[in-house]
CSV table of C-alpha atoms in Angstrom, one decimal:
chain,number,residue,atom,x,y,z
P,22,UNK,CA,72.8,97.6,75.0
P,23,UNK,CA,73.1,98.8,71.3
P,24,UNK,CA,76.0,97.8,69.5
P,25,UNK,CA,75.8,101.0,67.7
P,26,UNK,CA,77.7,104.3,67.8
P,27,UNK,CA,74.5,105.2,70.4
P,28,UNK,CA,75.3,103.7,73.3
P,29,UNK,CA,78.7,105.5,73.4
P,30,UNK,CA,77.8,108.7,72.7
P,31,UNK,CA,75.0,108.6,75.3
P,32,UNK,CA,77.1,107.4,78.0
P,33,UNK,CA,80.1,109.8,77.4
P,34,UNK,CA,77.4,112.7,76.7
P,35,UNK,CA,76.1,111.6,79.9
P,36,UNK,CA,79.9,111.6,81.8
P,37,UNK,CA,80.2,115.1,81.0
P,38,UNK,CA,77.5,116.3,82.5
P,39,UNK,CA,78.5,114.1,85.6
P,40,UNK,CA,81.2,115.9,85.4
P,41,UNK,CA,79.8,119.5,85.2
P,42,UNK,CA,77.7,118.9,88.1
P,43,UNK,CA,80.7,117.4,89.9
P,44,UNK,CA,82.7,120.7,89.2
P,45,UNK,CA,80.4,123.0,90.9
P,46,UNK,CA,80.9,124.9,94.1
P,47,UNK,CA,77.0,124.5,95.4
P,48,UNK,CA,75.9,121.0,95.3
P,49,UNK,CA,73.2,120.3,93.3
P,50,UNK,CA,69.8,118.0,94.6
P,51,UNK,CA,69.4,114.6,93.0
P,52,UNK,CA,67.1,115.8,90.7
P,53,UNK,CA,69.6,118.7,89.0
P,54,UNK,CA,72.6,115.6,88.8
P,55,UNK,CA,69.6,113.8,87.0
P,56,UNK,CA,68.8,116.7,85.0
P,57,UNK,CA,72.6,116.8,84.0
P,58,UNK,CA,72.7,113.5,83.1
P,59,UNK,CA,69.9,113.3,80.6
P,60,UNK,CA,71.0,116.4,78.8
P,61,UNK,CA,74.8,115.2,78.3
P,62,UNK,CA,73.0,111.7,76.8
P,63,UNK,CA,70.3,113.8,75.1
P,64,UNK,CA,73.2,115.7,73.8
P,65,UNK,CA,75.5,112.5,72.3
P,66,UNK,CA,72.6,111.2,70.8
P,67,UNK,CA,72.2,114.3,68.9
P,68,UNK,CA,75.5,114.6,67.6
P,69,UNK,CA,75.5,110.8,66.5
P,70,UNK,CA,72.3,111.4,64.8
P,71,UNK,CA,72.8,114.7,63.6
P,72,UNK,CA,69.7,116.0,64.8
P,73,UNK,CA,68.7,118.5,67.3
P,74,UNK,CA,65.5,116.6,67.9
P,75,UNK,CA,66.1,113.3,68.2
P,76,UNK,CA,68.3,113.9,71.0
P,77,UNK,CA,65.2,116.0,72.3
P,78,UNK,CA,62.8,113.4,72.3
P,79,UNK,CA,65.3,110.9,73.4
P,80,UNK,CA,65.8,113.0,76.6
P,81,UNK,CA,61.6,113.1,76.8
P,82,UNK,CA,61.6,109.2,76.6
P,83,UNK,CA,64.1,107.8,78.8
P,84,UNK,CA,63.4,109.5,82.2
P,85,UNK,CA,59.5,107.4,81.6
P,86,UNK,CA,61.0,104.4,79.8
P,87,UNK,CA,60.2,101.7,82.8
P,88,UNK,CA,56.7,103.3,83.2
P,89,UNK,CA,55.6,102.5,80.1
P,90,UNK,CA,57.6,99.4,79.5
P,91,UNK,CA,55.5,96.2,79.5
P,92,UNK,CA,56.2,93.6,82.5
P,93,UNK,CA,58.3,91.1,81.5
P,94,UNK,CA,57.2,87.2,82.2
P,95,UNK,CA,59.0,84.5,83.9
């Protein structure tokens, strides 16, 4: 992982909204918890980078990222 201040902000952006969904009376599908967790990472990377839209196209990337990710060799 990054050594960075990304990686921490992503994965504590990404515990609160694990959180939020956990808090809820209703429970919420797989895809909502997903949803949740991709804007609480989209969110930290924002705030790290100071910019609304990196966190938005961070939060466009990641849910695709092993689609487009070339195979790795042995």
């Amino acid at each position: 992982g990054s050594q960075g201040l990304e990686s921490p902000s992503a994965l504590l952006g990404a515990s609160f909204g694990q959180m939020l969904g956990a808090g809820r009376r209703v429970a919420l599908g797989v895809g909502e918890q997903q949803a949740l967790l991709m804007a609480g990472a989209s969110a930290g990377i924002a705030a790290v980078f100071s910019s609304p839209g990196v966190g938005a196209l961070y939060g466009m990337e990641i849910p695709w990222r092993r689609d487009v990710d070339a195979p790795r060799g042995i």
